PDB file of N, CA, C and O in Angstrom:
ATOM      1  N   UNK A  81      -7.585 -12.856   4.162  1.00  0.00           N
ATOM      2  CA  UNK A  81      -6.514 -12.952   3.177  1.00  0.00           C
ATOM      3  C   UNK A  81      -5.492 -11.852   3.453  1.00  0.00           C
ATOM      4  O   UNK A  81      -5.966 -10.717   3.397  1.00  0.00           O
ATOM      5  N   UNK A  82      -4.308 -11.934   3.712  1.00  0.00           N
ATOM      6  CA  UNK A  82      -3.452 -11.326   3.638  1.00  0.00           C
ATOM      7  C   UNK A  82      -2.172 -11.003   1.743  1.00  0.00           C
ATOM      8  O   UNK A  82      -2.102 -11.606   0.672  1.00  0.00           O
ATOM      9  N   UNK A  83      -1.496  -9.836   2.299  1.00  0.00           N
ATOM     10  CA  UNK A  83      -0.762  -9.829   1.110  1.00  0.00           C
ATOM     11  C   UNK A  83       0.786  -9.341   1.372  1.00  0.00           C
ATOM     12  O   UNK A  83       0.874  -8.237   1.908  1.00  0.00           O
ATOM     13  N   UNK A  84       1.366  -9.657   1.228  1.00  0.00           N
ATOM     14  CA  UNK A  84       3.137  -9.281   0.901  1.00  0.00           C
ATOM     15  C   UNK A  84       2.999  -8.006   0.799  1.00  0.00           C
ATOM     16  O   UNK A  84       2.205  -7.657  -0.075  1.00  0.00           O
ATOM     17  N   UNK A  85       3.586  -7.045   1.497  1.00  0.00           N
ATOM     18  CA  UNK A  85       3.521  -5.410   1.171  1.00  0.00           C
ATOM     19  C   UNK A  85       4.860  -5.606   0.474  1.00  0.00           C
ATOM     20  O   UNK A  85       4.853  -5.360  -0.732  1.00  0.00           O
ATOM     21  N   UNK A  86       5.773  -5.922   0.904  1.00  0.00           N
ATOM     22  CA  UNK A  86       7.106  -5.243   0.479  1.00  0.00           C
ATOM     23  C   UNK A  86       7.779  -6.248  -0.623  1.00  0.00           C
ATOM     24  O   UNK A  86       8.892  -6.625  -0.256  1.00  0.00           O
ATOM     25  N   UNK A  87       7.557  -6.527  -1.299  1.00  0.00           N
ATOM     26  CA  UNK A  87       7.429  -8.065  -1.893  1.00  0.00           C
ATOM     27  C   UNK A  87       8.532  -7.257  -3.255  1.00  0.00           C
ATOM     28  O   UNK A  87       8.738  -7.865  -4.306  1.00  0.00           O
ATOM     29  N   UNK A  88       8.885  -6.438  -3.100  1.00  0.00           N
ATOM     30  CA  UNK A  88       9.705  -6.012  -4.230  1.00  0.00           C
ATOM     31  C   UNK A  88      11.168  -5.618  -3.398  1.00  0.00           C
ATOM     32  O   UNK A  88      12.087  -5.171  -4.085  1.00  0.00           O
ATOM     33  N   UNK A  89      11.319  -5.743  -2.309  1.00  0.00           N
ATOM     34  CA  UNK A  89      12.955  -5.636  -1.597  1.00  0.00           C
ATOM     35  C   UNK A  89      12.984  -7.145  -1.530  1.00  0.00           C
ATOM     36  O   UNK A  89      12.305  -8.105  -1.894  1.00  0.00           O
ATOM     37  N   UNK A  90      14.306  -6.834  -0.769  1.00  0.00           N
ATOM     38  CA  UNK A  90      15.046  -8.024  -1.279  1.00  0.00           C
ATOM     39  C   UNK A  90      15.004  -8.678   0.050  1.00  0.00           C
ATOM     40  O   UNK A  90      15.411  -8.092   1.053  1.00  0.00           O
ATOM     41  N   UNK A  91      14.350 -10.305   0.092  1.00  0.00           N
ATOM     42  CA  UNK A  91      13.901 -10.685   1.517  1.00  0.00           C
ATOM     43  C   UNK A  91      15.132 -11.302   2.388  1.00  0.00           C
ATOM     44  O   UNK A  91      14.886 -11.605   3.556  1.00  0.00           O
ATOM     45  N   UNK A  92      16.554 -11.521   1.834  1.00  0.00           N
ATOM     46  CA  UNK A  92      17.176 -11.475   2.633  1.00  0.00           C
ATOM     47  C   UNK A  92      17.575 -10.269   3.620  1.00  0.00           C
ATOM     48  O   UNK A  92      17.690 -10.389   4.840  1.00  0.00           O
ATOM     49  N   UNK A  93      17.721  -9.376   3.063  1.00  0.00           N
ATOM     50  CA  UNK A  93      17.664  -7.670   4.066  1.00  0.00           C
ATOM     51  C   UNK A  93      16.945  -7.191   4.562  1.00  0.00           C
ATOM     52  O   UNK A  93      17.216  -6.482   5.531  1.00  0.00           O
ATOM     53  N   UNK A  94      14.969  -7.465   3.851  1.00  0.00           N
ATOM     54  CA  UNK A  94      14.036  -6.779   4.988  1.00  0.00           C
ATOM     55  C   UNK A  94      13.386  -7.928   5.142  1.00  0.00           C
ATOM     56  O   UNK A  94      13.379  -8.813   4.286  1.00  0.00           O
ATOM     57  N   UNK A  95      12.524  -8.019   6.755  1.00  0.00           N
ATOM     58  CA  UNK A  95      11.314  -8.192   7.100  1.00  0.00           C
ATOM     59  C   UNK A  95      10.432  -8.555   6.056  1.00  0.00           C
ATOM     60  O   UNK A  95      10.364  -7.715   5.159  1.00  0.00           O
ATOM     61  N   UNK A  96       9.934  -9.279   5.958  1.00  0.00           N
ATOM     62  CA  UNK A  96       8.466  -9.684   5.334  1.00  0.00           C
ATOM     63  C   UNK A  96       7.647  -9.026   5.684  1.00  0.00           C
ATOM     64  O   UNK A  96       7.824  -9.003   6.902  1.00  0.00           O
ATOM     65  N   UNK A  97       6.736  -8.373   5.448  1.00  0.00           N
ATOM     66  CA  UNK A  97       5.150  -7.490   5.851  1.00  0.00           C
ATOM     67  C   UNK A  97       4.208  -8.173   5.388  1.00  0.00           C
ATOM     68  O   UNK A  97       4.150  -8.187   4.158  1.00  0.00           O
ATOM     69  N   UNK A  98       3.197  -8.935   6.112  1.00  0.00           N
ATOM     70  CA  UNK A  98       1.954  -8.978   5.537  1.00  0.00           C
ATOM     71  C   UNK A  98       1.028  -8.015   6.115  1.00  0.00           C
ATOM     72  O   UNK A  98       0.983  -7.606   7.275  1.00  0.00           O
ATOM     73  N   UNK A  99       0.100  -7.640   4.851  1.00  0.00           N
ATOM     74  CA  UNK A  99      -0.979  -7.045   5.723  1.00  0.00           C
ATOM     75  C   UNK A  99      -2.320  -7.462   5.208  1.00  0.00           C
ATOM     76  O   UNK A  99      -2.293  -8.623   4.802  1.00  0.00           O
ATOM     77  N   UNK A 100      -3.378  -6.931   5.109  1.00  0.00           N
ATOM     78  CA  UNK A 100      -4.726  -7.300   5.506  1.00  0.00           C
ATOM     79  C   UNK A 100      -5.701  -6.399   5.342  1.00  0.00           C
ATOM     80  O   UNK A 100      -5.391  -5.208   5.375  1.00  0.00           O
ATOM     81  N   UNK A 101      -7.013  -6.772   5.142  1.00  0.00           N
ATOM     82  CA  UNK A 101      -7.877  -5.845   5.679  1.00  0.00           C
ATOM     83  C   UNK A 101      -7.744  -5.376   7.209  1.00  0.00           C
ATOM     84  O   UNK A 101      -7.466  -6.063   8.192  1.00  0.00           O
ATOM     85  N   UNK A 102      -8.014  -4.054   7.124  1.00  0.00           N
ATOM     86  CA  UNK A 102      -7.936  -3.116   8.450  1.00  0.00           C
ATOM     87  C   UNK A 102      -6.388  -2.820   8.443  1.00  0.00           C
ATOM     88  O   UNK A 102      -6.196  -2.059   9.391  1.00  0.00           O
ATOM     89  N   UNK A 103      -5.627  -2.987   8.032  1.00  0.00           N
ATOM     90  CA  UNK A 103      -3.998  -3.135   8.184  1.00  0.00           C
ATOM     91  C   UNK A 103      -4.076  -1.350   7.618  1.00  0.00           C
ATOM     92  O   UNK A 103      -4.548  -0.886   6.580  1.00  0.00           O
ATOM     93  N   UNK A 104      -3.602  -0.870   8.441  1.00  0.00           N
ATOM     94  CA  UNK A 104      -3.071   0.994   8.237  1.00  0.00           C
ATOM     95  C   UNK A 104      -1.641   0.783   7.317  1.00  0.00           C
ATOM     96  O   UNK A 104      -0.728  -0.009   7.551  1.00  0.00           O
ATOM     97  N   UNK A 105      -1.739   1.585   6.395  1.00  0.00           N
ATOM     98  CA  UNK A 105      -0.019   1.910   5.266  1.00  0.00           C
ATOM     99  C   UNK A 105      -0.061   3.153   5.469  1.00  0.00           C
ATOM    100  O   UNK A 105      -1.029   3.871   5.716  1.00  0.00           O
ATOM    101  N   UNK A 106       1.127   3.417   5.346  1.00  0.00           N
ATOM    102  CA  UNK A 106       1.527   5.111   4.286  1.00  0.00           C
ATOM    103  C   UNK A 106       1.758   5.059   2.920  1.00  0.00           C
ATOM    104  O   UNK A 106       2.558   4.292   2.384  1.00  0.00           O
ATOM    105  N   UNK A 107       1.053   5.881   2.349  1.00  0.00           N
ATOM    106  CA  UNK A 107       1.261   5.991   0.642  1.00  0.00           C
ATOM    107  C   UNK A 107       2.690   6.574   0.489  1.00  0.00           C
ATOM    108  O   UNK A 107       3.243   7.220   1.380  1.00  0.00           O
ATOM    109  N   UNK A 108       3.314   6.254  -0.874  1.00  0.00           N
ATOM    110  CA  UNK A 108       4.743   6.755  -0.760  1.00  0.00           C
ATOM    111  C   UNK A 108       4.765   7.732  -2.098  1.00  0.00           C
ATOM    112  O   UNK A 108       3.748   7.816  -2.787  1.00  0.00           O
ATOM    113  N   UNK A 109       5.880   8.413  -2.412  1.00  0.00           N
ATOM    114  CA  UNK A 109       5.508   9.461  -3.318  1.00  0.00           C
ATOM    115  C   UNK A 109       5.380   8.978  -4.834  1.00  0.00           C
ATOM    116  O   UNK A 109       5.155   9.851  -5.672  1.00  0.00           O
ATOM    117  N   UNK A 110       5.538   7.307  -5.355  1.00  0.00           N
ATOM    118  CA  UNK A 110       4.710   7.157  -6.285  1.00  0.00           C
ATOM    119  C   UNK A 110       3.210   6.791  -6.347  1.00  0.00           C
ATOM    120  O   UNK A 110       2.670   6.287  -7.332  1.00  0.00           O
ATOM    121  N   UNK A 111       2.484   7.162  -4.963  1.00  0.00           N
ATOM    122  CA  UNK A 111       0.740   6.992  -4.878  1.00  0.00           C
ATOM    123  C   UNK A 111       0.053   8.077  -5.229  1.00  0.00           C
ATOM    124  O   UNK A 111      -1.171   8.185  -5.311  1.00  0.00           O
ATOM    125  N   UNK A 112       1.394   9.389  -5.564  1.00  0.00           N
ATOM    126  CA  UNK A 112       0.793  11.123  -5.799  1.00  0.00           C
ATOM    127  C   UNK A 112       0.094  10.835  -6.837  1.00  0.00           C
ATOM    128  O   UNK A 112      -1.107  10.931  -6.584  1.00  0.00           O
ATOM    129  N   UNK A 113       0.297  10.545  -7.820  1.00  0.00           N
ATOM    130  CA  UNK A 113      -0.449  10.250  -9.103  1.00  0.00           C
ATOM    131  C   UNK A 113      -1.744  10.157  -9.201  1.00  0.00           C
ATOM    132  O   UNK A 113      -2.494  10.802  -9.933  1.00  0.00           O
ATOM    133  N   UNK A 114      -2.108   8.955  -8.092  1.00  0.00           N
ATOM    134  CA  UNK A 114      -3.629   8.553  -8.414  1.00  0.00           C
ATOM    135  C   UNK A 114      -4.491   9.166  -6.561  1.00  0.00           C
ATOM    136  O   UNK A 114      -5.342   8.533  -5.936  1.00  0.00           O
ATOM    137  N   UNK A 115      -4.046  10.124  -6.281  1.00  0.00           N
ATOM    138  CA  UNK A 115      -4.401  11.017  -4.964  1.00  0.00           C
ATOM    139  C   UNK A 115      -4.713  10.695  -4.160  1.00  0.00           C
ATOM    140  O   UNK A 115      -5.780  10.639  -3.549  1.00  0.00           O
ATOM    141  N   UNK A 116      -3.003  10.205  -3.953  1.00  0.00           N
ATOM    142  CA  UNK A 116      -2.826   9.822  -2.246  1.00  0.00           C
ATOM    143  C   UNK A 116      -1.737  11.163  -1.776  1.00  0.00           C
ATOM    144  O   UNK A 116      -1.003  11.889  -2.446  1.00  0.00           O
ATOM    145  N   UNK A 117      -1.948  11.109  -0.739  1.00  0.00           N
ATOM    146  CA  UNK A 117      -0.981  12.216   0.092  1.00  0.00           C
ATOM    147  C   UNK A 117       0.169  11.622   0.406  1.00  0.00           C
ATOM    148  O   UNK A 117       0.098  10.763   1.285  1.00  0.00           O
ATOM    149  N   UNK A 118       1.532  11.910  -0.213  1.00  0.00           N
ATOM    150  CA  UNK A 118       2.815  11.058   0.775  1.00  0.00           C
ATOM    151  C   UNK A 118       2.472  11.250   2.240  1.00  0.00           C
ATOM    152  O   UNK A 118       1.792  12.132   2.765  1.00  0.00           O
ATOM    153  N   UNK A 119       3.325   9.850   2.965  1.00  0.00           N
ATOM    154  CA  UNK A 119       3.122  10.200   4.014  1.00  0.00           C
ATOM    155  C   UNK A 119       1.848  10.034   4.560  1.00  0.00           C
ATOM    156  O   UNK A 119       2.028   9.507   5.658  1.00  0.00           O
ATOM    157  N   UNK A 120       0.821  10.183   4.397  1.00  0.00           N
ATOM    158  CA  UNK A 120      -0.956  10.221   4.896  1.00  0.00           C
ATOM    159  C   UNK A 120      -0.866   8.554   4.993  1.00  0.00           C
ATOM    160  O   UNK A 120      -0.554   7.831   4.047  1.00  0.00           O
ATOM    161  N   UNK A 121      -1.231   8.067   6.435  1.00  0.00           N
ATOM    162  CA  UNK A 121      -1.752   6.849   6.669  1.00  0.00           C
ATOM    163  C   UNK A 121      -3.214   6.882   6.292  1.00  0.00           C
ATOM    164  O   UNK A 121      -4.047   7.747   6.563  1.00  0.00           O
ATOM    165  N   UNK A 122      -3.409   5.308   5.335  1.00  0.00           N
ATOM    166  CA  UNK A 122      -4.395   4.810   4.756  1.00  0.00           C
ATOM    167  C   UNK A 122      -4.739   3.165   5.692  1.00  0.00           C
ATOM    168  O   UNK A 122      -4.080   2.316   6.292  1.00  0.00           O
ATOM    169  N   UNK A 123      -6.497   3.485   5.258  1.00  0.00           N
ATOM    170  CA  UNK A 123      -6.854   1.664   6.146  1.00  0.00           C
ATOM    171  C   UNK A 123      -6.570   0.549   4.817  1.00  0.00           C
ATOM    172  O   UNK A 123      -6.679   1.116   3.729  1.00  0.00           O
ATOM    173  N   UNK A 124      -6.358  -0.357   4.763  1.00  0.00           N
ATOM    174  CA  UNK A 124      -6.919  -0.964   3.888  1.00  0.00           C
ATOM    175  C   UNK A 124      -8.517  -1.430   4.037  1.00  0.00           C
ATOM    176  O   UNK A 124      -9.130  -1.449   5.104  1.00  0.00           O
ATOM    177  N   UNK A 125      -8.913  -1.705   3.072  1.00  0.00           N
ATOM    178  CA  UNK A 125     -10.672  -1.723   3.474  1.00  0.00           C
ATOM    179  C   UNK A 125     -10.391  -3.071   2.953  1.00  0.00           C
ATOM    180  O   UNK A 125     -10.518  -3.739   3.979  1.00  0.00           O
ATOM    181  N   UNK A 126     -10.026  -4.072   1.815  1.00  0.00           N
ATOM    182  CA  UNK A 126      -9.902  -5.598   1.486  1.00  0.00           C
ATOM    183  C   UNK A 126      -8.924  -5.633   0.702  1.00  0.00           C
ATOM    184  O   UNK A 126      -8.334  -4.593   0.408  1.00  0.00           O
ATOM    185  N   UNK A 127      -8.588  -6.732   0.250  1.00  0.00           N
ATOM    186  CA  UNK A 127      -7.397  -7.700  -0.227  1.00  0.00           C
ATOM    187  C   UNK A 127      -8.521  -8.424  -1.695  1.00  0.00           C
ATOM    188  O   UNK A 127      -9.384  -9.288  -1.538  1.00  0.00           O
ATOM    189  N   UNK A 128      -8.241  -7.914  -2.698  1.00  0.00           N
ATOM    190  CA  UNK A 128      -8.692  -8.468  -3.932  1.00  0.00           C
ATOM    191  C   UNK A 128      -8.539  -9.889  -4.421  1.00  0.00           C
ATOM    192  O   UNK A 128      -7.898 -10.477  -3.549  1.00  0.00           O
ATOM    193  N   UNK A 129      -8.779 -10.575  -5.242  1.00  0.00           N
ATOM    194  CA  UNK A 129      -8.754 -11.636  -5.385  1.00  0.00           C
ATOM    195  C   UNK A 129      -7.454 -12.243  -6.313  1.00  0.00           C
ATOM    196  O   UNK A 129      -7.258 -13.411  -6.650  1.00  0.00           O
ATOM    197  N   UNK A 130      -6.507 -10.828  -6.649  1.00  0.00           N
ATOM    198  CA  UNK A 130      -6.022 -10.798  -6.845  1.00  0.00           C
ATOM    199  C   UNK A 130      -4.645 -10.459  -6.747  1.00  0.00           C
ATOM    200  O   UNK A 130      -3.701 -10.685  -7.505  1.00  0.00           O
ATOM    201  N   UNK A 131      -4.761  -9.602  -5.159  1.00  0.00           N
ATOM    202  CA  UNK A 131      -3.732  -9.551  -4.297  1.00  0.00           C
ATOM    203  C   UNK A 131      -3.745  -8.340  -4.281  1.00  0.00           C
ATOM    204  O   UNK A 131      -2.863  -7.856  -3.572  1.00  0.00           O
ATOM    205  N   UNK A 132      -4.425  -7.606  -4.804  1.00  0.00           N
ATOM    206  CA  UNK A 132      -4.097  -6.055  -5.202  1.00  0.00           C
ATOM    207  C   UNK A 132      -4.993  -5.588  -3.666  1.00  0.00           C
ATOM    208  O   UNK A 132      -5.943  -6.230  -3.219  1.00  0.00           O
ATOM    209  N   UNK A 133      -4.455  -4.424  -3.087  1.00  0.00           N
ATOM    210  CA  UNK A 133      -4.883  -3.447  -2.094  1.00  0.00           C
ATOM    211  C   UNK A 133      -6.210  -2.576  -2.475  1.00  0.00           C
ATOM    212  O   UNK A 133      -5.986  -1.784  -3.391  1.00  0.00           O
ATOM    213  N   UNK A 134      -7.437  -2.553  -2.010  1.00  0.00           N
ATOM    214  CA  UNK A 134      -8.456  -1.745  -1.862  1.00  0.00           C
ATOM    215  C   UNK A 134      -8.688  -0.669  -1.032  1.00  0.00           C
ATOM    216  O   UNK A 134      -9.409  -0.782  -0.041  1.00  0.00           O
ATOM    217  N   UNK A 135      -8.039   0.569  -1.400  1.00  0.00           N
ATOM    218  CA  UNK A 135      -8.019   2.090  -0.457  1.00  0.00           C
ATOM    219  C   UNK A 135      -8.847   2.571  -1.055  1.00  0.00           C
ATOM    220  O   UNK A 135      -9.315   2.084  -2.085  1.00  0.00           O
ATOM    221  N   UNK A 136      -9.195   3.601  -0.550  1.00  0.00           N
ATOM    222  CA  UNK A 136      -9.731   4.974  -0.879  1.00  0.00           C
ATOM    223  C   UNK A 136      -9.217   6.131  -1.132  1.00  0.00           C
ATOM    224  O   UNK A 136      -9.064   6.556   0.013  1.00  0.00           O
ATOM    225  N   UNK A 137      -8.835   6.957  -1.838  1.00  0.00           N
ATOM    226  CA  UNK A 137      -7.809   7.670  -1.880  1.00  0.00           C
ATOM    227  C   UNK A 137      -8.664   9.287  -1.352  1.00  0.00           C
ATOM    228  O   UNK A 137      -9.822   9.334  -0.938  1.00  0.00           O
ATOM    229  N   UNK A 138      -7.965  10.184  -1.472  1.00  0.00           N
ATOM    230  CA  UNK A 138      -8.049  11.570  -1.063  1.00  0.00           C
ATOM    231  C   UNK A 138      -9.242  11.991  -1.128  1.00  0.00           C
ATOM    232  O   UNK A 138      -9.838  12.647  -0.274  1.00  0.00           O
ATOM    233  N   UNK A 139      -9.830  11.431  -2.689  1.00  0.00           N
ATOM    234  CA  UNK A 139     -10.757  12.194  -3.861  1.00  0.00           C
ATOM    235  C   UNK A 139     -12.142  11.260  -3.326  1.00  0.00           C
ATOM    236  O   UNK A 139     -13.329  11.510  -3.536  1.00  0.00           O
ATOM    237  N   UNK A 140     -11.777  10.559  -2.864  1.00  0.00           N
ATOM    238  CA  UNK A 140     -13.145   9.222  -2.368  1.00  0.00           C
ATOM    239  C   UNK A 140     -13.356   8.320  -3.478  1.00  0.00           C
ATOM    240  O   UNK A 140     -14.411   7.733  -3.714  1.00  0.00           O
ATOM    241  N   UNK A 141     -12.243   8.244  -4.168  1.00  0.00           N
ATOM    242  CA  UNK A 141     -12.598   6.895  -5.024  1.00  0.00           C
ATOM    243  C   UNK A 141     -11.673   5.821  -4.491  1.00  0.00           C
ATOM    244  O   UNK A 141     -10.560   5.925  -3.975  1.00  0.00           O
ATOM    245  N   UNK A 142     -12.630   4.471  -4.821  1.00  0.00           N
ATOM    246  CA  UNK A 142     -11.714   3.178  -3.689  1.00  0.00           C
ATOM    247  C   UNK A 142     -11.701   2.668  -5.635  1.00  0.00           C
ATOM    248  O   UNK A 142     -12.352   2.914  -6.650  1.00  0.00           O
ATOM    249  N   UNK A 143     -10.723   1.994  -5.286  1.00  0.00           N
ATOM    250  CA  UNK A 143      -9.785   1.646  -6.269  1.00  0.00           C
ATOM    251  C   UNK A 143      -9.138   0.244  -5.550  1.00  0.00           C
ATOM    252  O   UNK A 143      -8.905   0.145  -4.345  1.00  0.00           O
ATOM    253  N   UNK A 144      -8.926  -0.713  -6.468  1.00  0.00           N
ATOM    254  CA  UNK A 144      -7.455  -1.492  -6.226  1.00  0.00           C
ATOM    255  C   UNK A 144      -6.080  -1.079  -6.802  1.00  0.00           C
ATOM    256  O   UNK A 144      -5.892  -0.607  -7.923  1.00  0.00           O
ATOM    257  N   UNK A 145      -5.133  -1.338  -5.835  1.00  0.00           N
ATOM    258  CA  UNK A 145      -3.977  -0.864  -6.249  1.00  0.00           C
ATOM    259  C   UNK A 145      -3.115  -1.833  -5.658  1.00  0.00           C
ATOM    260  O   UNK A 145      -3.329  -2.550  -4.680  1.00  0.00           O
ATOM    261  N   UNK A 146      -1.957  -1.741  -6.500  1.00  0.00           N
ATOM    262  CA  UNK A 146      -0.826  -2.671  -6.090  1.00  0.00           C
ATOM    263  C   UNK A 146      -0.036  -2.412  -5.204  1.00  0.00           C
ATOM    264  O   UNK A 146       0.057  -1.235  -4.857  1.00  0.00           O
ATOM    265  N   UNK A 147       0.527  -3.111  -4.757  1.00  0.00           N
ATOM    266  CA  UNK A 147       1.246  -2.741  -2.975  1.00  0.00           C
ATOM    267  C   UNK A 147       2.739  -2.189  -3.335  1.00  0.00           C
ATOM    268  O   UNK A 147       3.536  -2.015  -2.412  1.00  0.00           O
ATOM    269  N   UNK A 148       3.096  -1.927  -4.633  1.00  0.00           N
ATOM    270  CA  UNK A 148       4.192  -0.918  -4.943  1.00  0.00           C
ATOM    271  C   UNK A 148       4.170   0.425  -4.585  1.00  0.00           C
ATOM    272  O   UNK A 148       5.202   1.087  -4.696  1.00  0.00           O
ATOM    273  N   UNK A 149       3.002   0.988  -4.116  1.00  0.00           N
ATOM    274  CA  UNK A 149       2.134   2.154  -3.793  1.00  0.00           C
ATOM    275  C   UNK A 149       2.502   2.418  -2.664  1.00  0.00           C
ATOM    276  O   UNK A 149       3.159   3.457  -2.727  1.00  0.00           O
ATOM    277  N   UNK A 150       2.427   1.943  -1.359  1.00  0.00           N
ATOM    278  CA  UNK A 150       2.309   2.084  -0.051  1.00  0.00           C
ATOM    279  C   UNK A 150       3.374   1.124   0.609  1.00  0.00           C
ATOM    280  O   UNK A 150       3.835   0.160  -0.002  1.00  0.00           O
ATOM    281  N   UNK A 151       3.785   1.508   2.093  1.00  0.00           N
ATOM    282  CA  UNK A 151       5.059   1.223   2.879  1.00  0.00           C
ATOM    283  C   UNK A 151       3.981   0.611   4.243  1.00  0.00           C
ATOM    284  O   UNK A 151       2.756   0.733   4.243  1.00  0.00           O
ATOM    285  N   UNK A 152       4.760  -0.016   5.286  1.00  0.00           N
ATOM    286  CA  UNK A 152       3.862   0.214   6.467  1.00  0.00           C
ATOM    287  C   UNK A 152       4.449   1.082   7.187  1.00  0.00           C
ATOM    288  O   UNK A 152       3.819   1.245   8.232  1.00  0.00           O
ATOM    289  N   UNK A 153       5.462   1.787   7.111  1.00  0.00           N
ATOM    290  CA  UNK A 153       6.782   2.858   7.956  1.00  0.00           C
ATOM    291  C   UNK A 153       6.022   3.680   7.316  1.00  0.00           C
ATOM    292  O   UNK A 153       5.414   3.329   6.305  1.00  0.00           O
ATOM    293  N   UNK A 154       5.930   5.246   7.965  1.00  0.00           N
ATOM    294  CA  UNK A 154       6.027   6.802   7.342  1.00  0.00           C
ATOM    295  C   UNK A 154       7.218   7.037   6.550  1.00  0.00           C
ATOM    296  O   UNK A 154       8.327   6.903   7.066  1.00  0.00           O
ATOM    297  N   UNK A 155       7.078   7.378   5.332  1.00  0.00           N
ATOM    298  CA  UNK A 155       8.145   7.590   4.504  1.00  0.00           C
ATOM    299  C   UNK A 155       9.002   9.238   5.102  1.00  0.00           C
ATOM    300  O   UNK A 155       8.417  10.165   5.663  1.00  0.00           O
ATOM    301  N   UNK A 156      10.365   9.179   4.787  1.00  0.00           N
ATOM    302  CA  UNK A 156      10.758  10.975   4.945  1.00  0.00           C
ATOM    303  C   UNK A 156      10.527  11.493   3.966  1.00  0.00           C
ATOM    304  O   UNK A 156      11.019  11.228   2.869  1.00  0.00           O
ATOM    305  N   UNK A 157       9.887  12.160   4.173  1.00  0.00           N
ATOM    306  CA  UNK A 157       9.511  13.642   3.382  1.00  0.00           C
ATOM    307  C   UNK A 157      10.383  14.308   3.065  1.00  0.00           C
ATOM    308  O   UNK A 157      10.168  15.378   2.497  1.00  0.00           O
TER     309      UNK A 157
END
């Protein structure tokens, strides 16, 4: 199962992204919250049944999260 990463720009201007389990992101600086590192590439580990992203964050808790969270580009710092 794949999922729409970028699904909140506007698809005439970007690329479509799908990604996947095993699919590498960068967290962006609204993932600080729930302890992700900007910038820090993450795996995805699965794709929920609900579309939502399954990481692990900093702290070692895997969580689903929504793909508003993470980019597949390194964000600038």
């Amino acid at each position: 199962m794949q999922v729409l990463l970028n699904r909140f720009d506007n698809p005439r201007v970007s690329e479509q992204v799908f990604v996947g389990k095993g699919s590498k992101v960068f967290a962006n600086k609204s993932a600080e919250e729930y302890g992700f590192t900007v910038g820090k590439e993450y795996e995805i580990e699965s794709i929920s049944p609900f579309g939502y992203l399954v990481i692990t964050n900093d702290k070692g808790e895997t969580e689903e999260y929504t793909v508003e969270y993470f980019q597949k580009h390194k964000p600038l710092i």
